[in-house]
Short mmCIF file of C-alpha atoms and ligand atoms in Angstrom, two decimals:
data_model
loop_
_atom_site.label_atom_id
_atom_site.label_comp_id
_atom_site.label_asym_id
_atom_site.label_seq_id
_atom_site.Cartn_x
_atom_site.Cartn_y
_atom_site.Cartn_z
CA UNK A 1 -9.85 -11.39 42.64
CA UNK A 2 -7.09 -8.87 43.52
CA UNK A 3 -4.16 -9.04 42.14
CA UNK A 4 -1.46 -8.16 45.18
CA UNK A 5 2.33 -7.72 45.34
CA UNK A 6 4.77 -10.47 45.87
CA UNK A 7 7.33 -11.30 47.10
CA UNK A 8 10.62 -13.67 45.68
CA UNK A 9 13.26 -13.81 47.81
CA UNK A 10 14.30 -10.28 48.97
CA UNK A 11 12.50 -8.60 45.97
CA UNK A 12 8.81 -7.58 45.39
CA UNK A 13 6.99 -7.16 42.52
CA UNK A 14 3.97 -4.94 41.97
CA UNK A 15 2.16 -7.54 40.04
CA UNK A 16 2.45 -11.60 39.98
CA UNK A 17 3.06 -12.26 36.70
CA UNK A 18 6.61 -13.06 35.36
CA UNK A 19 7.46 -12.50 31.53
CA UNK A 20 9.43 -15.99 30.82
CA UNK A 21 12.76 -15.60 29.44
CA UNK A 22 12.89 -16.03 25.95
CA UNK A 23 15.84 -16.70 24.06
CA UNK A 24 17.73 -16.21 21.46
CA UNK A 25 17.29 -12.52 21.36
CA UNK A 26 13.44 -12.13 22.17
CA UNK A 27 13.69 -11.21 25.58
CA UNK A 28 16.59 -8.72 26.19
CA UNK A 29 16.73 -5.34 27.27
CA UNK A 30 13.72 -3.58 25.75
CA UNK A 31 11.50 -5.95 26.78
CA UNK A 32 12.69 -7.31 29.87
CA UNK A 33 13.05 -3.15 30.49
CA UNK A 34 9.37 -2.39 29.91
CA UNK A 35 8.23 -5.56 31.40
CA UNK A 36 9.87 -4.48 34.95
CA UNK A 37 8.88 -0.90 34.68
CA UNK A 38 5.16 -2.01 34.58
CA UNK A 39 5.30 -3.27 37.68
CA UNK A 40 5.63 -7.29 36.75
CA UNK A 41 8.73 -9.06 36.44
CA UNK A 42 11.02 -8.83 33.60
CA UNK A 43 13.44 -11.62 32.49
CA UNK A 44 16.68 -11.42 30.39
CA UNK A 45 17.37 -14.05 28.44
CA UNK A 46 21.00 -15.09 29.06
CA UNK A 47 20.63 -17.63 25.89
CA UNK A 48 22.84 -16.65 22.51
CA UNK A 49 23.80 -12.94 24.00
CA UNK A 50 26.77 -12.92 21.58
CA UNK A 51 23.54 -12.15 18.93
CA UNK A 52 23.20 -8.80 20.79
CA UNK A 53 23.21 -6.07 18.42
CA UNK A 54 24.34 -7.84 15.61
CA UNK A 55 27.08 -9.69 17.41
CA UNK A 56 29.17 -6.48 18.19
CA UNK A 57 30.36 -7.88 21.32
CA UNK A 58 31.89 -10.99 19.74
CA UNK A 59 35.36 -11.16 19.70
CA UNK A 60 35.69 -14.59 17.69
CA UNK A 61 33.36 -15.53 14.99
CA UNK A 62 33.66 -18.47 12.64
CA UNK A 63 30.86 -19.20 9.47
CA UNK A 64 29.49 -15.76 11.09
CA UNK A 65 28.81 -17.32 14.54
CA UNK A 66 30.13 -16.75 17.52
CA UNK A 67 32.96 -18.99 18.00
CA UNK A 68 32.55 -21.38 21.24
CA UNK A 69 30.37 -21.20 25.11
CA UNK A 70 32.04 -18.11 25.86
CA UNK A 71 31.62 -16.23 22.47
CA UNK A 72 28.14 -17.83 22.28
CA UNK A 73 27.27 -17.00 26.06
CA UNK A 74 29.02 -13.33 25.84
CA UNK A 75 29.85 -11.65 28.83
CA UNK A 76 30.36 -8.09 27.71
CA UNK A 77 27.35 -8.43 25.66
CA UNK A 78 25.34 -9.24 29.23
CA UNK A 79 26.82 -6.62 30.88
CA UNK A 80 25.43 -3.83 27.97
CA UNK A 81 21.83 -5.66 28.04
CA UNK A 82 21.29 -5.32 31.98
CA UNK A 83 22.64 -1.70 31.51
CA UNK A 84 20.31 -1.02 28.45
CA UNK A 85 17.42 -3.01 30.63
CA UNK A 86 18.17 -0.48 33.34
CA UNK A 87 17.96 2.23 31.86
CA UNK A 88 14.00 1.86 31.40
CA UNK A 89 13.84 -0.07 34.53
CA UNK A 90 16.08 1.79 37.01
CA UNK A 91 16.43 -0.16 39.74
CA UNK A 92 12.98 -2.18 39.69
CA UNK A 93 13.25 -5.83 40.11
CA UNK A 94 14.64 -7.75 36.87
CA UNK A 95 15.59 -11.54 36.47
CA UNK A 96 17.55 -13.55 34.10
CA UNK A 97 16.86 -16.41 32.65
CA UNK A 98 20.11 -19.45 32.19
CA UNK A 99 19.15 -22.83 31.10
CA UNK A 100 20.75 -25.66 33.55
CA UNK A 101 22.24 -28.04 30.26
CA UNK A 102 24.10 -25.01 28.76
CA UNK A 103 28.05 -25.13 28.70
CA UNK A 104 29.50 -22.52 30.86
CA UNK A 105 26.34 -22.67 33.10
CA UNK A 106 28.58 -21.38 36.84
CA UNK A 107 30.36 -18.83 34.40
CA UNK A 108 27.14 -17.46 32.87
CA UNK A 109 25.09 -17.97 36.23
CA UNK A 110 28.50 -15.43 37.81
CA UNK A 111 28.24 -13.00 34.77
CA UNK A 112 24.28 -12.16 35.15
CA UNK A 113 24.78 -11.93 38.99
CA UNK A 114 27.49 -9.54 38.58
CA UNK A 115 25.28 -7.59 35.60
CA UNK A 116 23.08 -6.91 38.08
CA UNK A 117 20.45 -9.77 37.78
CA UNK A 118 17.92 -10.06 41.49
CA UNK A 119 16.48 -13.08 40.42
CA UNK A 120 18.15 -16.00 38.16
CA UNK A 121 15.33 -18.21 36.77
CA UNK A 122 16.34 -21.93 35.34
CA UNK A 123 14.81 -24.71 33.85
CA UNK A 124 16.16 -27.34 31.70
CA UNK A 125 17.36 -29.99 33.39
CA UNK A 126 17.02 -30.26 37.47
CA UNK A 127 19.32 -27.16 38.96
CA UNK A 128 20.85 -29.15 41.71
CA UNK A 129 23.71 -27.22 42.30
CA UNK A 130 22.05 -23.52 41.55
CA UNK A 131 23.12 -22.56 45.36
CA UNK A 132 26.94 -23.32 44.89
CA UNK A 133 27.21 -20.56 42.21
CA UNK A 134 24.87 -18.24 44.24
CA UNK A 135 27.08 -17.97 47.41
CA UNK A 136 28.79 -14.95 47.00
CA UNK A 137 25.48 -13.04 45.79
CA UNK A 138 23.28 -13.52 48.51
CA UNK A 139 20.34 -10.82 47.33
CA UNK A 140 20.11 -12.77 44.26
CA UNK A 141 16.74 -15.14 44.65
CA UNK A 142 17.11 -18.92 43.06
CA UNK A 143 13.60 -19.82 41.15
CA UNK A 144 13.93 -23.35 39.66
CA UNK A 145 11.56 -24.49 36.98
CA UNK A 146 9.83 -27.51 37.25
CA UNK A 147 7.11 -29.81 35.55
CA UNK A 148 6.26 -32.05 38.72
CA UNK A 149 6.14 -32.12 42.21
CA UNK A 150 9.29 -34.95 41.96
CA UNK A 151 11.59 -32.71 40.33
CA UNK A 152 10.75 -29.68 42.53
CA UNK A 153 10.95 -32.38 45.85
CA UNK A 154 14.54 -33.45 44.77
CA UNK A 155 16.32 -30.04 43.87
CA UNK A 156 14.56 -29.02 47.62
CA UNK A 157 15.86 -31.79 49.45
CA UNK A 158 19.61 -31.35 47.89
CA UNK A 159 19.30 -27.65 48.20
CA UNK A 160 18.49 -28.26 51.93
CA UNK A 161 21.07 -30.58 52.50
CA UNK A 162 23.96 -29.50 51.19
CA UNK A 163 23.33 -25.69 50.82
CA UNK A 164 20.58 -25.10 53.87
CA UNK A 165 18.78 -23.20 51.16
CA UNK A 166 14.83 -23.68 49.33
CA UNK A 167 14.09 -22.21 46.39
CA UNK A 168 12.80 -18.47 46.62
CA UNK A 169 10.09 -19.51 44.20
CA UNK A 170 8.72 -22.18 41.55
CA UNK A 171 8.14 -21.75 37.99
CA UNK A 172 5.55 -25.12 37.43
CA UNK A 173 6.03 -25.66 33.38
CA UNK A 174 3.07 -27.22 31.64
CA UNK A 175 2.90 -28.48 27.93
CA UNK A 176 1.09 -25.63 26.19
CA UNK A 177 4.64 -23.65 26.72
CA UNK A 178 6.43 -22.22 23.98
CA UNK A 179 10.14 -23.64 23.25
CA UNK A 180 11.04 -26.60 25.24
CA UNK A 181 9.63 -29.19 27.33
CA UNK A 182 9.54 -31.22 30.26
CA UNK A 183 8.06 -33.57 28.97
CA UNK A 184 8.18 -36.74 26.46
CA UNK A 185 6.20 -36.27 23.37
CA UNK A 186 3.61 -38.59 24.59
CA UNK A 187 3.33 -36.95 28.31
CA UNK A 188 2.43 -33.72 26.10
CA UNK A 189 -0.10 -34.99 24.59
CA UNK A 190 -1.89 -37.17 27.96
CA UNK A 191 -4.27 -35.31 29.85
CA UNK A 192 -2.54 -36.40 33.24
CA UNK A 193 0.07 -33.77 32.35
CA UNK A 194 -2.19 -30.76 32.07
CA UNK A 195 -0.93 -27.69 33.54
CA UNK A 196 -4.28 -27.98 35.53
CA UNK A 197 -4.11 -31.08 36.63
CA UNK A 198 -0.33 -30.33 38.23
CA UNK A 199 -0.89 -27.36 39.88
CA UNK A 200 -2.26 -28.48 43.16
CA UNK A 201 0.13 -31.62 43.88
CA UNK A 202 2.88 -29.08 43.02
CA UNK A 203 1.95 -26.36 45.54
CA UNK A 204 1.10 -28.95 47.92
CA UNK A 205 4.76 -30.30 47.30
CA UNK A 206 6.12 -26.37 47.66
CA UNK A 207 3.73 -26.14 50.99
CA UNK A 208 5.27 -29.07 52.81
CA UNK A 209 8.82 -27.68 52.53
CA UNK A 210 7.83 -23.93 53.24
CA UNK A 211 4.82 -21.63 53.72
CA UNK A 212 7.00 -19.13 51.86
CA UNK A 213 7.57 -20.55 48.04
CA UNK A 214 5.56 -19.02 45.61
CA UNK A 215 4.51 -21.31 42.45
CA UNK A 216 3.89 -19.61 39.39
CA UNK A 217 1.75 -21.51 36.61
CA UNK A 218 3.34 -21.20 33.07
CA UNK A 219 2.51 -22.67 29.86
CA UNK A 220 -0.63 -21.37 27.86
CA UNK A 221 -1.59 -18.22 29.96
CA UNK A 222 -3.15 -16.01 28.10
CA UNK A 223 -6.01 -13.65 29.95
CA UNK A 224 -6.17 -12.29 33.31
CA UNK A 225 -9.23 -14.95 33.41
CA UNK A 226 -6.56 -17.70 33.01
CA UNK A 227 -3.98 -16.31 35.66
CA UNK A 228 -7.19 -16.29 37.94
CA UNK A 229 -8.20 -19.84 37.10
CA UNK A 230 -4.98 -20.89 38.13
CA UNK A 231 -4.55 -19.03 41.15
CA UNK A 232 -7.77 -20.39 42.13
CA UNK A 233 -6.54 -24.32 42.06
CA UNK A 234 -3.71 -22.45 44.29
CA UNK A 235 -0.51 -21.07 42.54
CA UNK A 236 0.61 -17.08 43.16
CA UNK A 237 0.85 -16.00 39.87
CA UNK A 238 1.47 -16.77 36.06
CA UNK A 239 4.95 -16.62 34.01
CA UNK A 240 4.22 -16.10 30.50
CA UNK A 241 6.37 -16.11 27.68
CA UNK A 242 4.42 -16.14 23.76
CA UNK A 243 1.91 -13.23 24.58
CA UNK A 244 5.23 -10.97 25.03
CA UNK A 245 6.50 -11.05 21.53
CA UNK A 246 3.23 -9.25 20.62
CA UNK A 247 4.36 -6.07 21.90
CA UNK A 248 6.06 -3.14 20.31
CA UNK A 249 9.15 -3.87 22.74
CA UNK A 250 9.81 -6.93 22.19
CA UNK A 251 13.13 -7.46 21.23
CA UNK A 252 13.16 -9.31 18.34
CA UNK A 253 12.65 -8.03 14.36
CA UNK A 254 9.88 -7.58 12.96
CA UNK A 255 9.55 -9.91 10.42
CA UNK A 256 9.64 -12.86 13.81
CA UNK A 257 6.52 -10.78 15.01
CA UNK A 258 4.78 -10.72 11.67
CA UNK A 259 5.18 -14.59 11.03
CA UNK A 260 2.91 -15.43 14.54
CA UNK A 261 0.62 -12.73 12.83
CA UNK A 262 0.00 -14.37 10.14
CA UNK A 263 0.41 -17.95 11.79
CA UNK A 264 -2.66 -20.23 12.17
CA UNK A 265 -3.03 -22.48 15.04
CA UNK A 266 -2.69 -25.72 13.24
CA UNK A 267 1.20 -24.01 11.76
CA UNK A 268 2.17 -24.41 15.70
CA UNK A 269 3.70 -28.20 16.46
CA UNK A 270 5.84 -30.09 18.35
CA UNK A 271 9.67 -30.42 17.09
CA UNK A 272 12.35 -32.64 17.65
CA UNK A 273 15.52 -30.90 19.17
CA UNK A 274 19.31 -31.41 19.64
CA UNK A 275 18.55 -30.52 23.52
CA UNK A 276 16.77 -33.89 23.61
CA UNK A 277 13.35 -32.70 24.82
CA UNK A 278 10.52 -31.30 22.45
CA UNK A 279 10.05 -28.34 21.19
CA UNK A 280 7.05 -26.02 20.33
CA UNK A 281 7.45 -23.68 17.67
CA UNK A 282 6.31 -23.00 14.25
CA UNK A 283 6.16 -25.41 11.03
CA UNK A 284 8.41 -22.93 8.23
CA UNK A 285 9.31 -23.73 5.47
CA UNK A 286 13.00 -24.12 7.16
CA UNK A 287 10.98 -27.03 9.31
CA UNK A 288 9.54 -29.11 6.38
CA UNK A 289 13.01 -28.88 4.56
CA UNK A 290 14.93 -30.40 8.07
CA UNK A 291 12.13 -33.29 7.73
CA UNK A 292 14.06 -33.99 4.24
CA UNK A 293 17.20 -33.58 5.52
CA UNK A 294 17.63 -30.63 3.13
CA UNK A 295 18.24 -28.04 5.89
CA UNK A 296 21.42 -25.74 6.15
CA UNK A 297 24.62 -27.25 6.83
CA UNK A 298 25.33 -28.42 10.62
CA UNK A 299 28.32 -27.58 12.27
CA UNK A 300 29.11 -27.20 15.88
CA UNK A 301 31.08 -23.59 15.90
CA UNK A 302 28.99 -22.00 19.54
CA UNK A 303 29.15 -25.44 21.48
CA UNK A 304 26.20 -24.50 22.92
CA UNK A 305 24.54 -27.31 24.89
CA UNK A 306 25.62 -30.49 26.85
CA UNK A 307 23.08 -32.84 25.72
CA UNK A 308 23.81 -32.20 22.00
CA UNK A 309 27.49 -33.26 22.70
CA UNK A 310 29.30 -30.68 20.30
CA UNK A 311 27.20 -31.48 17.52
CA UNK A 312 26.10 -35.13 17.43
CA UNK A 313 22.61 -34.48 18.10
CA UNK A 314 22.29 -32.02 15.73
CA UNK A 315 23.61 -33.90 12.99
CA UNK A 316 21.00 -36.87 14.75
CA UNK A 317 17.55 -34.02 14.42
CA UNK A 318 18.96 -32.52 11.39
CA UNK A 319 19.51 -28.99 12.54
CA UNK A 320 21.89 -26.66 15.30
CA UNK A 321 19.90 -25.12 17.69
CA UNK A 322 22.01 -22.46 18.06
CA UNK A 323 22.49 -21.31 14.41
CA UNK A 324 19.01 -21.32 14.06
CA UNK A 325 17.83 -19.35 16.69
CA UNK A 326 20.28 -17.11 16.55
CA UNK A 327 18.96 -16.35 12.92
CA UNK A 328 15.64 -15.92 13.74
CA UNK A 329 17.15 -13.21 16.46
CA UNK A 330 19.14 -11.97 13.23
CA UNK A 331 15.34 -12.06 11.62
CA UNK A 332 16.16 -14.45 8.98
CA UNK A 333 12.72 -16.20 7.75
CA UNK A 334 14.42 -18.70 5.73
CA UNK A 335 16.72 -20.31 8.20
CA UNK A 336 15.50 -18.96 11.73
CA UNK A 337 13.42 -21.64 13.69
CA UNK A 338 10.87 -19.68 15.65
CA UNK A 339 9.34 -21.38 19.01
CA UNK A 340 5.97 -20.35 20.22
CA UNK A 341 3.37 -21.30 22.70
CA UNK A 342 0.38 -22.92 21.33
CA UNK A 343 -1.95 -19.84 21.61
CA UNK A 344 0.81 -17.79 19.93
CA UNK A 345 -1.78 -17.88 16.72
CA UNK A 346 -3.95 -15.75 18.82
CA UNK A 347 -1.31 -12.53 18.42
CA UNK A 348 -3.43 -10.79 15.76
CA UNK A 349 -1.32 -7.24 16.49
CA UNK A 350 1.30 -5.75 18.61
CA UNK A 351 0.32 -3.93 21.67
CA UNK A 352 3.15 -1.93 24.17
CA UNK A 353 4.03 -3.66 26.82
CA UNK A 354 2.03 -1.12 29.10
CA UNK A 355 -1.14 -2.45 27.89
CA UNK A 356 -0.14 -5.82 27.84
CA UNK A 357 -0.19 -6.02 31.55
CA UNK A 358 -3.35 -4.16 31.94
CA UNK A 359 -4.74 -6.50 30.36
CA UNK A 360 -3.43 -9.08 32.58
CA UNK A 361 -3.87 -7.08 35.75
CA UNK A 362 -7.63 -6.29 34.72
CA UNK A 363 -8.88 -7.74 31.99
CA UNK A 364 -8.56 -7.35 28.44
CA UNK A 365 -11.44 -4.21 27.88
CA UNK A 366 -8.56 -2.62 30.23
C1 LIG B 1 10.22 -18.09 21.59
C2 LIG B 1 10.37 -18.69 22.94
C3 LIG B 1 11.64 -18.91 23.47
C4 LIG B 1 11.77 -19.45 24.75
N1 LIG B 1 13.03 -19.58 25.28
C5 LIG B 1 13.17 -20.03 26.56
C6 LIG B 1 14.46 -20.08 27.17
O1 LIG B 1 15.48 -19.73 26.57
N2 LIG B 1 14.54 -20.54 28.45
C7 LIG B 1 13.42 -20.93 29.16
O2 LIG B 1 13.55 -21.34 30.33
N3 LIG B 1 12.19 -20.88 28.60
C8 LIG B 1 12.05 -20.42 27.34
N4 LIG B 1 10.79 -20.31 26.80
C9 LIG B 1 9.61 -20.61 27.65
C10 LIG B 1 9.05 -19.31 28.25
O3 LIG B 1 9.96 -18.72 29.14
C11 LIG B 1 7.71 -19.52 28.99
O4 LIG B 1 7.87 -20.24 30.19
C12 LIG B 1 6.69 -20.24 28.19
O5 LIG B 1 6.74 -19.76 26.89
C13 LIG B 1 5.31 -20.08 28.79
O6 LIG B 1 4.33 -20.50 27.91
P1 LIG B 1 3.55 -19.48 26.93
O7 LIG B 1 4.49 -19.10 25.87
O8 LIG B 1 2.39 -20.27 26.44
O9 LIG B 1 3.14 -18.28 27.76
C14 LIG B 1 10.63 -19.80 25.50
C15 LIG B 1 9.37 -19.60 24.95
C16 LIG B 1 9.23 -19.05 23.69
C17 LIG B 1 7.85 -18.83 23.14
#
């Protein structure tokens, strides 16, 4: 099989494969950069930006955070990641990725737009109003992600509606992904919610509302030979998220890189989270002390999320979500909490981003 250009929206990519937005801090400029120079797509994570170089953007910190949604979610800080992203990428094709139960989710959606995003990728929660804040950027293409064929029938049907708009694409989520779910802990482990086993009721869904909405299969892609698989049960292309942090680019330090090195497959689990779905990521040292309820100090200074209500869930789980990625962006081993895919054990070295999707476009003797 071939693997031919695409289209989302009003934007085409050389190859289908989209690098899923990773955040906080792994998928920013250089990688997002290299990823959309290569010809697939990349995606800028709009989670945590007030990390971005050492939180030099930040105008309010407090413990050595950034202080509230809007320090947290950093404005200037997008602005100087699209630019750095653009300078490797000129003026290829490059998305960013906002998570629907953020706070500040129209402001954030507004500020990637006007950075310069052409396609705004979201997941977390069903995107229901996504059009609304697209209306006065109409070359910017909508993808929802989804993890059935119910969630992508009820954002169409709204979006239709109320906006006359369908989604320029589909990202269909299985439970192999890396970070979280969207799923219950038990759906993730039943065999009913395979990523093979939703593909085809999921393009069938995205064929009965338009001959025109690409679905791309995520969660667990690893080889051109998977991407194939599932474009044979019928979806366009692949987004893939953990095989990107084993690149050169990728944006985060190396010690983050190092620990899925070293990581064996068994060290890669589901984890609770204060954003109320599961998460996959690696068992640290930082993860058996939160079992104890000997983990750092939580304290809601980013307000990050809805669903953790300022705090109260992460006093519930034992842990803020946002301190601790935004450590393991800072590279900190000890407190950090690093998500990963459950084939991210299989990163036994960094390759450049070049090769990465050679690989993917041909096969991995490429
Ligand atoms: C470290 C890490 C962080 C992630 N952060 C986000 C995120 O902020 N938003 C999101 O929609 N998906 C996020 N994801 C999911 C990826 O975008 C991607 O869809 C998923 O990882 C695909 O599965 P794979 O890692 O097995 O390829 C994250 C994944 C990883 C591994």
């Amino acid at each position: 099989m071939q693997f031919r250009e695409i289209k989302i929206g009003r934007h085409t990519l050389k190859y289908p494969i989209i690098q899923g937005g990773m955040g906080v801090g792994i998928s920013w400029s250089q990688l997002a950069g290299a990823v959309s120079l290569a010809g697939a797509l990349g995606v800028i994570s709009a989670i945590g930006t007030g990390y971005y170089h050492s939180r030099a953007f930040v105008a309010k910190q407090q413990f050595g955070r950034p202080a509230e949604a809007e320090q947290f979610y950093n404005r200037k800080a997008v602005f100087e990641i699209f630019k750095d992203a653009r300078k490797i990428c000129g003026d290829k094709p490059l998305g960013a990725n906002i998570l629907y139960a953020i706070n500040d989710y129209p402001r954030v959606f507004r500020d990637c737009c006007e950075a310069g995003a052409d396609i705004i990728i979201t997941g977390a929660g069903l995107p229901m109003n996504m059009p609304e804040y697209a209306a006065d950027f109409p070359n910017v293409a909508l993808v929802p992600i989804v993890s059935s064929p119910k969630a992508l029938r009820l954002i169409a049907k709204r979006w239709e509606q109320r906006y006359k708009r369908i989604p320029d694409a589909i990202v269909l989520e299985g439970p192999l992904s890396g970070g979280h779910q969207g799923f219950t802990y038990e759906q993730c482990l039943d065999e009913s919610y395979r990523l093979e086993n939703l593909i085809k009721p999921v393009v069938l869904e995205a064929k009965s509302i338009s001959d025109n909405i690409p679905v791309f299969a995520a969660g667990g892609i690893w080889t051109r030979d998977d991407i194939v698989r599932f474009m044979e049960l019928g979806a366009s292309g692949a987004q893939i998220g953990t095989r990107f942090i084993g690149t050169y680019e990728c944006d985060v330090p190396q010690t983050f890189k190092d620990l899925l090195i070293g990581c064996k497959e068994g060290d890669i689990e589901l984890l609770h989270s204060p954003v109320g779905y599961p998460a996959r990521g690696i068992r640290t040292n930082l993860v058996n002390l939160i079992d104890k309820r000997q983990g750092p100090i939580v304290r809601c200074v980013s307000n990050c999320v809805i669903p953790c209500k300022r705090g109260v869930k992460a006093k519930s789980v034992g842990y803020c979500i946002a301190d601790r990625l935004g450590d393991a962006a800072e590279g900190n081993l000890e407190t950090g909490l690093f998500f990963s895919g459950s084939n991210g054990y299989r990163i036994d070295r960094l390759i450049s981003v070049n090769d990465l999707i050679k690989k993917l476009v041909y096969g991995e003797d490429s």
